[in-house]
PDB file of C-alpha atoms and ligand atoms in Angstrom:
ATOM      1  CA  UNK A   1     -20.485  13.224 -13.891  1.00 55.00           C
ATOM      2  CA  UNK A   2     -18.502  10.982 -11.523  1.00 71.00           C
ATOM      3  CA  UNK A   3     -20.251   8.817  -8.938  1.00 82.00           C
ATOM      4  CA  UNK A   4     -20.453  10.312  -5.418  1.00 94.00           C
ATOM      5  CA  UNK A   5     -18.974   8.997  -2.185  1.00 96.00           C
ATOM      6  CA  UNK A   6     -22.294   7.584  -0.934  1.00 96.00           C
ATOM      7  CA  UNK A   7     -22.814   5.663  -4.142  1.00 96.00           C
ATOM      8  CA  UNK A   8     -19.292   4.198  -3.876  1.00 97.00           C
ATOM      9  CA  UNK A   9     -19.685   3.317  -0.174  1.00 97.00           C
ATOM     10  CA  UNK A  10     -22.932   1.493  -1.053  1.00 97.00           C
ATOM     11  CA  UNK A  11     -21.376  -0.417  -3.899  1.00 97.00           C
ATOM     12  CA  UNK A  12     -18.418  -1.410  -1.670  1.00 97.00           C
ATOM     13  CA  UNK A  13     -20.876  -3.269   0.592  1.00 97.00           C
ATOM     14  CA  UNK A  14     -21.849  -5.462  -2.368  1.00 98.00           C
ATOM     15  CA  UNK A  15     -18.314  -6.504  -3.313  1.00 98.00           C
ATOM     16  CA  UNK A  16     -17.261  -9.872  -1.886  1.00 97.00           C
ATOM     17  CA  UNK A  17     -13.596  -8.813  -2.075  1.00 98.00           C
ATOM     18  CA  UNK A  18     -14.040  -5.638   0.054  1.00 98.00           C
ATOM     19  CA  UNK A  19     -13.814  -5.857   3.862  1.00 97.00           C
ATOM     20  CA  UNK A  20     -14.919  -2.915   6.007  1.00 97.00           C
ATOM     21  CA  UNK A  21     -14.968  -3.719   9.727  1.00 94.00           C
ATOM     22  CA  UNK A  22     -16.599  -0.915  11.727  1.00 91.00           C
ATOM     23  CA  UNK A  23     -14.502   1.077  14.167  1.00 87.00           C
ATOM     24  CA  UNK A  24     -16.202  -0.301  17.277  1.00 90.00           C
ATOM     25  CA  UNK A  25     -15.544  -3.884  16.208  1.00 89.00           C
ATOM     26  CA  UNK A  26     -11.884  -2.978  15.607  1.00 87.00           C
ATOM     27  CA  UNK A  27     -11.636  -1.400  19.061  1.00 86.00           C
ATOM     28  CA  UNK A  28     -13.297  -4.533  20.452  1.00 89.00           C
ATOM     29  CA  UNK A  29     -10.551  -6.613  18.825  1.00 86.00           C
ATOM     30  CA  UNK A  30     -12.098  -7.750  15.520  1.00 86.00           C
ATOM     31  CA  UNK A  31      -9.668  -9.915  13.596  1.00 90.00           C
ATOM     32  CA  UNK A  32     -11.780 -10.572  10.466  1.00 93.00           C
ATOM     33  CA  UNK A  33      -9.702 -12.855   8.200  1.00 95.00           C
ATOM     34  CA  UNK A  34      -6.566 -12.862  10.368  1.00 97.00           C
ATOM     35  CA  UNK A  35      -4.558 -15.986   9.540  1.00 97.00           C
ATOM     36  CA  UNK A  36      -7.191 -17.053   7.001  1.00 97.00           C
ATOM     37  CA  UNK A  37      -6.841 -14.679   4.033  1.00 98.00           C
ATOM     38  CA  UNK A  38      -5.399 -17.472   1.899  1.00 98.00           C
ATOM     39  CA  UNK A  39      -8.111 -20.053   2.469  1.00 97.00           C
ATOM     40  CA  UNK A  40     -11.149 -17.830   3.174  1.00 97.00           C
ATOM     41  CA  UNK A  41     -10.590 -15.018   0.679  1.00 98.00           C
ATOM     42  CA  UNK A  42      -8.274 -16.193  -2.091  1.00 98.00           C
ATOM     43  CA  UNK A  43      -8.730 -19.984  -1.991  1.00 98.00           C
ATOM     44  CA  UNK A  44      -5.022 -20.626  -2.529  1.00 98.00           C
ATOM     45  CA  UNK A  45      -1.706 -20.400  -0.687  1.00 98.00           C
ATOM     46  CA  UNK A  46      -0.098 -17.743  -2.898  1.00 98.00           C
ATOM     47  CA  UNK A  47       2.042 -15.067  -1.206  1.00 98.00           C
ATOM     48  CA  UNK A  48       0.222 -11.915  -0.079  1.00 98.00           C
ATOM     49  CA  UNK A  49       1.328  -8.318  -0.773  1.00 98.00           C
ATOM     50  CA  UNK A  50      -0.230  -5.303   0.991  1.00 98.00           C
ATOM     51  CA  UNK A  51      -0.444  -1.776  -0.387  1.00 98.00           C
ATOM     52  CA  UNK A  52      -0.888   0.472   2.669  1.00 98.00           C
ATOM     53  CA  UNK A  53      -2.532   3.867   2.094  1.00 98.00           C
ATOM     54  CA  UNK A  54      -3.548   2.481  -1.292  1.00 98.00           C
ATOM     55  CA  UNK A  55      -5.870   5.350  -2.357  1.00 98.00           C
ATOM     56  CA  UNK A  56      -7.469   4.135  -5.605  1.00 98.00           C
ATOM     57  CA  UNK A  57      -5.350   0.983  -5.478  1.00 98.00           C
ATOM     58  CA  UNK A  58      -3.237   1.419  -8.596  1.00 98.00           C
ATOM     59  CA  UNK A  59      -0.386  -0.719  -7.234  1.00 98.00           C
ATOM     60  CA  UNK A  60      -2.765  -3.343  -5.860  1.00 98.00           C
ATOM     61  CA  UNK A  61      -4.492  -3.762  -9.237  1.00 98.00           C
ATOM     62  CA  UNK A  62      -1.392  -3.131 -11.387  1.00 98.00           C
ATOM     63  CA  UNK A  63       0.644  -5.770  -9.551  1.00 98.00           C
ATOM     64  CA  UNK A  64      -2.299  -8.206  -9.533  1.00 98.00           C
ATOM     65  CA  UNK A  65      -2.579  -7.984 -13.340  1.00 98.00           C
ATOM     66  CA  UNK A  66       1.115  -8.780 -13.716  1.00 97.00           C
ATOM     67  CA  UNK A  67       1.245 -11.500 -11.023  1.00 98.00           C
ATOM     68  CA  UNK A  68      -1.683 -13.919 -11.046  1.00 98.00           C
ATOM     69  CA  UNK A  69       0.487 -16.230  -8.922  1.00 98.00           C
ATOM     70  CA  UNK A  70       0.349 -13.759  -6.001  1.00 98.00           C
ATOM     71  CA  UNK A  71      -2.449 -12.113  -3.980  1.00 98.00           C
ATOM     72  CA  UNK A  72      -2.815  -8.384  -3.280  1.00 99.00           C
ATOM     73  CA  UNK A  73      -4.694  -6.430  -0.610  1.00 99.00           C
ATOM     74  CA  UNK A  74      -5.113  -2.651  -0.715  1.00 98.00           C
ATOM     75  CA  UNK A  75      -5.598  -0.997   2.681  1.00 98.00           C
ATOM     76  CA  UNK A  76      -6.923   2.528   3.222  1.00 98.00           C
ATOM     77  CA  UNK A  77      -9.277   4.352   5.581  1.00 97.00           C
ATOM     78  CA  UNK A  78     -11.163   5.923   2.652  1.00 98.00           C
ATOM     79  CA  UNK A  79     -13.491   3.407   1.042  1.00 98.00           C
ATOM     80  CA  UNK A  80     -14.663   5.746  -1.723  1.00 98.00           C
ATOM     81  CA  UNK A  81     -11.048   5.921  -2.925  1.00 98.00           C
ATOM     82  CA  UNK A  82     -10.379   2.191  -3.132  1.00 98.00           C
ATOM     83  CA  UNK A  83     -13.833   1.679  -4.679  1.00 98.00           C
ATOM     84  CA  UNK A  84     -12.029   2.451  -7.969  1.00 98.00           C
ATOM     85  CA  UNK A  85      -9.611  -0.456  -7.528  1.00 98.00           C
ATOM     86  CA  UNK A  86     -12.382  -2.754  -6.283  1.00 98.00           C
ATOM     87  CA  UNK A  87     -14.541  -1.943  -9.321  1.00 98.00           C
ATOM     88  CA  UNK A  88     -11.707  -2.304 -11.832  1.00 98.00           C
ATOM     89  CA  UNK A  89     -10.561  -5.622 -10.377  1.00 98.00           C
ATOM     90  CA  UNK A  90     -14.151  -6.924 -10.525  1.00 98.00           C
ATOM     91  CA  UNK A  91     -14.630  -5.732 -14.103  1.00 98.00           C
ATOM     92  CA  UNK A  92     -11.362  -7.380 -15.149  1.00 98.00           C
ATOM     93  CA  UNK A  93     -12.216 -10.636 -13.349  1.00 98.00           C
ATOM     94  CA  UNK A  94      -9.099 -10.471 -11.138  1.00 98.00           C
ATOM     95  CA  UNK A  95      -9.499 -13.043  -8.365  1.00 98.00           C
ATOM     96  CA  UNK A  96      -6.240 -12.147  -6.592  1.00 98.00           C
ATOM     97  CA  UNK A  97      -7.327  -8.712  -5.267  1.00 98.00           C
ATOM     98  CA  UNK A  98      -9.031  -7.601  -2.042  1.00 98.00           C
ATOM     99  CA  UNK A  99      -9.438  -4.322  -0.166  1.00 98.00           C
ATOM    100  CA  UNK A 100      -9.554  -3.688   3.572  1.00 98.00           C
ATOM    101  CA  UNK A 101     -10.847  -0.462   5.119  1.00 97.00           C
ATOM    102  CA  UNK A 102      -9.032   0.323   8.337  1.00 96.00           C
ATOM    103  CA  UNK A 103      -6.631   2.793   9.845  1.00 95.00           C
ATOM    104  CA  UNK A 104      -3.108   1.486   9.314  1.00 97.00           C
ATOM    105  CA  UNK A 105      -2.552   1.965  13.047  1.00 95.00           C
ATOM    106  CA  UNK A 106      -4.749  -1.162  13.446  1.00 95.00           C
ATOM    107  CA  UNK A 107      -3.448  -3.171  10.489  1.00 96.00           C
ATOM    108  CA  UNK A 108      -1.630  -5.706  12.664  1.00 96.00           C
ATOM    109  CA  UNK A 109      -5.039  -6.764  14.084  1.00 95.00           C
ATOM    110  CA  UNK A 110      -5.923  -8.279  10.722  1.00 97.00           C
ATOM    111  CA  UNK A 111      -2.854 -10.341   9.782  1.00 98.00           C
ATOM    112  CA  UNK A 112      -1.189 -13.252  11.569  1.00 98.00           C
ATOM    113  CA  UNK A 113       2.593 -13.627  11.957  1.00 98.00           C
ATOM    114  CA  UNK A 114       4.164 -14.612   8.628  1.00 98.00           C
ATOM    115  CA  UNK A 115       0.936 -14.037   6.654  1.00 98.00           C
ATOM    116  CA  UNK A 116       2.266 -11.179   4.479  1.00 98.00           C
ATOM    117  CA  UNK A 117       5.237 -11.446   2.105  1.00 98.00           C
ATOM    118  CA  UNK A 118       5.583  -7.915   0.832  1.00 98.00           C
ATOM    119  CA  UNK A 119       4.435  -4.351   1.591  1.00 98.00           C
ATOM    120  CA  UNK A 120       4.185  -1.304  -0.695  1.00 98.00           C
ATOM    121  CA  UNK A 121       3.840   2.217   0.765  1.00 98.00           C
ATOM    122  CA  UNK A 122       2.840   4.464  -2.115  1.00 98.00           C
ATOM    123  CA  UNK A 123       2.905   8.262  -1.811  1.00 98.00           C
ATOM    124  CA  UNK A 124       2.127   8.204   1.891  1.00 97.00           C
ATOM    125  CA  UNK A 125       1.304  11.454   3.671  1.00 95.00           C
ATOM    126  CA  UNK A 126       4.652  12.966   4.818  1.00 94.00           C
ATOM    127  CA  UNK A 127       3.277  14.189   8.196  1.00 93.00           C
ATOM    128  CA  UNK A 128       5.957  16.920   8.513  1.00 90.00           C
ATOM    129  CA  UNK A 129       5.048  17.740  12.135  1.00 91.00           C
ATOM    130  CA  UNK A 130       5.284  14.117  13.263  1.00 89.00           C
ATOM    131  CA  UNK A 131       8.788  14.242  14.723  1.00 85.00           C
ATOM    132  CA  UNK A 132       8.419  10.924  16.549  1.00 88.00           C
ATOM    133  CA  UNK A 133       7.111   9.010  13.514  1.00 87.00           C
ATOM    134  CA  UNK A 134       3.929   7.915  15.276  1.00 93.00           C
ATOM    135  CA  UNK A 135       1.765   9.005  12.308  1.00 95.00           C
ATOM    136  CA  UNK A 136       4.107   8.611   9.311  1.00 96.00           C
ATOM    137  CA  UNK A 137       3.377   5.108   8.012  1.00 97.00           C
ATOM    138  CA  UNK A 138       6.888   4.778   6.576  1.00 97.00           C
ATOM    139  CA  UNK A 139       8.568   5.305   9.976  1.00 97.00           C
ATOM    140  CA  UNK A 140      10.578   2.601  11.731  1.00 96.00           C
ATOM    141  CA  UNK A 141       7.805   2.466  14.379  1.00 96.00           C
ATOM    142  CA  UNK A 142       5.311   1.416  11.711  1.00 98.00           C
ATOM    143  CA  UNK A 143       7.852  -0.998  10.205  1.00 98.00           C
ATOM    144  CA  UNK A 144       7.917  -2.791  13.574  1.00 97.00           C
ATOM    145  CA  UNK A 145       4.135  -3.266  13.228  1.00 97.00           C
ATOM    146  CA  UNK A 146       4.498  -4.616   9.698  1.00 98.00           C
ATOM    147  CA  UNK A 147       7.288  -6.924  10.823  1.00 98.00           C
ATOM    148  CA  UNK A 148       4.844  -8.557  13.277  1.00 98.00           C
ATOM    149  CA  UNK A 149       2.892 -10.081  10.369  1.00 98.00           C
ATOM    150  CA  UNK A 150       5.509 -10.324   7.592  1.00 98.00           C
ATOM    151  CA  UNK A 151       7.613 -13.302   6.598  1.00 98.00           C
ATOM    152  CA  UNK A 152      11.200 -12.759   7.808  1.00 97.00           C
ATOM    153  CA  UNK A 153      13.083 -10.964   5.027  1.00 98.00           C
ATOM    154  CA  UNK A 154       9.857  -9.892   3.275  1.00 98.00           C
ATOM    155  CA  UNK A 155      10.372  -6.755   1.189  1.00 98.00           C
ATOM    156  CA  UNK A 156       9.033  -3.289   2.087  1.00 98.00           C
ATOM    157  CA  UNK A 157       8.920  -0.777  -0.798  1.00 98.00           C
ATOM    158  CA  UNK A 158       8.411   2.981  -0.497  1.00 98.00           C
ATOM    159  CA  UNK A 159       7.603   5.150  -3.516  1.00 98.00           C
ATOM    160  CA  UNK A 160       7.234   8.849  -2.728  1.00 98.00           C
ATOM    161  CA  UNK A 161       7.464  12.366  -4.109  1.00 98.00           C
ATOM    162  CA  UNK A 162       8.471  13.655  -0.687  1.00 97.00           C
ATOM    163  CA  UNK A 163      12.148  14.368   0.021  1.00 97.00           C
ATOM    164  CA  UNK A 164      11.148  14.355   3.714  1.00 95.00           C
ATOM    165  CA  UNK A 165       9.682  10.844   3.576  1.00 97.00           C
ATOM    166  CA  UNK A 166      12.749   9.681   1.652  1.00 97.00           C
ATOM    167  CA  UNK A 167      15.313  11.237   4.003  1.00 97.00           C
ATOM    168  CA  UNK A 168      13.551  10.417   7.287  1.00 96.00           C
ATOM    169  CA  UNK A 169      12.848   6.829   6.243  1.00 96.00           C
ATOM    170  CA  UNK A 170      16.410   6.225   5.090  1.00 96.00           C
ATOM    171  CA  UNK A 171      17.883   7.687   8.250  1.00 96.00           C
ATOM    172  CA  UNK A 172      15.331   6.129  10.629  1.00 96.00           C
ATOM    173  CA  UNK A 173      15.538   2.672   9.046  1.00 97.00           C
ATOM    174  CA  UNK A 174      19.343   2.628   9.140  1.00 97.00           C
ATOM    175  CA  UNK A 175      19.366   3.687  12.809  1.00 97.00           C
ATOM    176  CA  UNK A 176      16.818   0.989  13.661  1.00 97.00           C
ATOM    177  CA  UNK A 177      18.876  -1.678  11.854  1.00 97.00           C
ATOM    178  CA  UNK A 178      16.732  -2.078   8.731  1.00 98.00           C
ATOM    179  CA  UNK A 179      19.065  -2.545   5.740  1.00 98.00           C
ATOM    180  CA  UNK A 180      18.668  -0.179   2.779  1.00 98.00           C
ATOM    181  CA  UNK A 181      18.456  -2.717  -0.050  1.00 98.00           C
ATOM    182  CA  UNK A 182      17.813  -0.146  -2.785  1.00 98.00           C
ATOM    183  CA  UNK A 183      17.422   3.601  -2.928  1.00 98.00           C
ATOM    184  CA  UNK A 184      17.031   6.234  -5.593  1.00 98.00           C
ATOM    185  CA  UNK A 185      16.184   9.913  -5.531  1.00 98.00           C
ATOM    186  CA  UNK A 186      14.884   9.784  -9.085  1.00 98.00           C
ATOM    187  CA  UNK A 187      13.004   6.674 -10.180  1.00 98.00           C
ATOM    188  CA  UNK A 188      12.539   7.682 -13.825  1.00 98.00           C
ATOM    189  CA  UNK A 189      15.949   9.273 -14.514  1.00 98.00           C
ATOM    190  CA  UNK A 190      17.926   6.684 -12.557  1.00 98.00           C
ATOM    191  CA  UNK A 191      16.364   3.567 -11.087  1.00 98.00           C
ATOM    192  CA  UNK A 192      14.288   2.273 -14.012  1.00 98.00           C
ATOM    193  CA  UNK A 193      17.493   2.184 -16.102  1.00 98.00           C
ATOM    194  CA  UNK A 194      19.429  -0.062 -13.742  1.00 97.00           C
ATOM    195  CA  UNK A 195      16.858  -2.658 -12.592  1.00 98.00           C
ATOM    196  CA  UNK A 196      15.619  -5.726 -14.482  1.00 97.00           C
ATOM    197  CA  UNK A 197      12.873  -5.079 -17.064  1.00 97.00           C
ATOM    198  CA  UNK A 198      10.203  -6.785 -14.955  1.00 96.00           C
ATOM    199  CA  UNK A 199      10.829  -4.496 -11.976  1.00 98.00           C
ATOM    200  CA  UNK A 200      11.155  -1.463 -14.269  1.00 98.00           C
ATOM    201  CA  UNK A 201       7.618  -2.246 -15.443  1.00 97.00           C
ATOM    202  CA  UNK A 202       6.423  -2.371 -11.824  1.00 98.00           C
ATOM    203  CA  UNK A 203       8.127   0.959 -11.074  1.00 98.00           C
ATOM    204  CA  UNK A 204       6.291   2.415 -14.061  1.00 98.00           C
ATOM    205  CA  UNK A 205       2.873   1.833 -12.482  1.00 98.00           C
ATOM    206  CA  UNK A 206       1.641   5.395 -11.825  1.00 98.00           C
ATOM    207  CA  UNK A 207      -0.716   6.158  -8.970  1.00 98.00           C
ATOM    208  CA  UNK A 208      -3.235   8.989  -8.929  1.00 97.00           C
ATOM    209  CA  UNK A 209      -1.087  11.159  -6.657  1.00 97.00           C
ATOM    210  CA  UNK A 210       2.092  10.244  -8.493  1.00 98.00           C
ATOM    211  CA  UNK A 211       0.607  11.452 -11.774  1.00 97.00           C
ATOM    212  CA  UNK A 212      -0.227  14.783 -10.137  1.00 97.00           C
ATOM    213  CA  UNK A 213       3.280  15.243  -8.734  1.00 97.00           C
ATOM    214  CA  UNK A 214       4.900  14.274 -12.039  1.00 97.00           C
ATOM    215  CA  UNK A 215       2.836  16.923 -13.818  1.00 97.00           C
ATOM    216  CA  UNK A 216       4.229  19.452 -11.310  1.00 97.00           C
ATOM    217  CA  UNK A 217       7.743  18.338 -12.247  1.00 97.00           C
ATOM    218  CA  UNK A 218       8.574  16.631  -8.956  1.00 97.00           C
ATOM    219  CA  UNK A 219      11.066  13.797  -8.738  1.00 98.00           C
ATOM    220  CA  UNK A 220       9.886  10.394  -7.552  1.00 98.00           C
ATOM    221  CA  UNK A 221      11.930   8.636  -4.857  1.00 98.00           C
ATOM    222  CA  UNK A 222      12.168   4.934  -4.038  1.00 98.00           C
ATOM    223  CA  UNK A 223      13.468   2.963  -1.040  1.00 98.00           C
ATOM    224  CA  UNK A 224      13.462  -0.732  -0.193  1.00 98.00           C
ATOM    225  CA  UNK A 225      14.176  -2.594   3.008  1.00 98.00           C
ATOM    226  CA  UNK A 226      13.204  -5.942   4.472  1.00 98.00           C
ATOM    227  CA  UNK A 227      11.272  -7.099   7.529  1.00 97.00           C
TER     228      UNK A 227
HETATM  229  C1  LIG B   1      -1.499  10.888  -0.494  1.00 69.20           C
HETATM  230  S1  LIG B   1      -2.659   9.612  -0.582  1.00 69.20           S
HETATM  231  C2  LIG B   1      -1.864   8.402  -1.636  1.00 69.20           C
HETATM  232  C3  LIG B   1      -2.855   7.441  -2.215  1.00 69.20           C
HETATM  233  C4  LIG B   1      -2.279   6.468  -3.262  1.00 69.20           C
HETATM  234  N1  LIG B   1      -1.307   5.584  -2.682  1.00 69.20           N
HETATM  235  C5  LIG B   1      -1.680   7.223  -4.406  1.00 69.20           C
HETATM  236  O1  LIG B   1      -0.457   7.221  -4.547  1.00 69.20           O
HETATM  237  O2  LIG B   1      -2.452   7.805  -5.187  1.00 69.20           O
HETATM  238  C6  LIG B   1      -2.521   8.868   1.016  1.00 69.20           C
HETATM  239  C7  LIG B   1      -3.590   7.793   1.268  1.00 69.20           C
HETATM  240  O3  LIG B   1      -3.351   7.186   2.529  1.00 69.20           O
HETATM  241  C8  LIG B   1      -4.560   7.110   3.248  1.00 69.20           C
HETATM  242  N2  LIG B   1      -4.181   7.189   4.678  1.00 69.20           N
HETATM  243  C9  LIG B   1      -3.455   8.169   5.272  1.00 69.20           C
HETATM  244  N3  LIG B   1      -3.243   7.878   6.566  1.00 69.20           N
HETATM  245  C10 LIG B   1      -3.870   6.691   6.793  1.00 69.20           C
HETATM  246  C11 LIG B   1      -4.011   5.870   7.949  1.00 69.20           C
HETATM  247  N4  LIG B   1      -3.470   6.205   9.100  1.00 69.20           N
HETATM  248  N5  LIG B   1      -4.706   4.725   7.814  1.00 69.20           N
HETATM  249  C12 LIG B   1      -5.268   4.372   6.631  1.00 69.20           C
HETATM  250  N6  LIG B   1      -5.154   5.103   5.509  1.00 69.20           N
HETATM  251  C13 LIG B   1      -4.467   6.249   5.588  1.00 69.20           C
HETATM  252  C14 LIG B   1      -5.408   8.256   2.791  1.00 69.20           C
HETATM  253  O4  LIG B   1      -6.795   7.986   2.954  1.00 69.20           O
HETATM  254  C15 LIG B   1      -4.998   8.342   1.311  1.00 69.20           C
HETATM  255  O5  LIG B   1      -5.828   7.567   0.472  1.00 69.20           O
END
């Protein structure tokens, strides 16, 4: 039988690479490792990539395995989900992985300008009723937040099963002046065949939700812009 949520929440408190500020401290302006992730957490100056809404952290861990010369932080509000990535990265001895539990609405509290090089948004909730984009973490409003802590020109990747996320992001980004650097409506029938082998390998990392949608026969979409 799988381990329960409580068990996972408890084990998260023992991991030195898991950070879970409580809500009150966030409201009070907690900044945790803001501006100090490199020296305090990773002990090096390697570029930092965030996976926002990371779930079990498949991209965080998958990218970290392939790129020991970079650091990766998975961010999600559900600690029992990213427990999986925290446990796997500990078991594999990966020293370039961390997890942060927060709502993405507050993520800019925890990173200083220029501290993050790249962002991945993997199978984010489409939020179909969110016409203004105040909840959809792929919207241009959220991109403005990410821009506040990204290096200029840092890449933002979206991988999604949702035609709505794909269409709204593409349209919203273009209107807001974010260039569409790459786009594909079908990652596995199209994109993986026309990118370099290293990036094709990255695109082939499958998340928990992605696996479910693939089994239902859905197409996987991809978009890239820059901060
Ligand atoms: C559909 S799941 C995708 C998880 C994972 N990326 C995957 O592909 O398997 C969306 C994830 O985003 C998280 N999430 C949704 N809205 C969030 C928010 N505002 N702040 C933090 N996490 C959020 C949820 O807890 C969930 O783990």
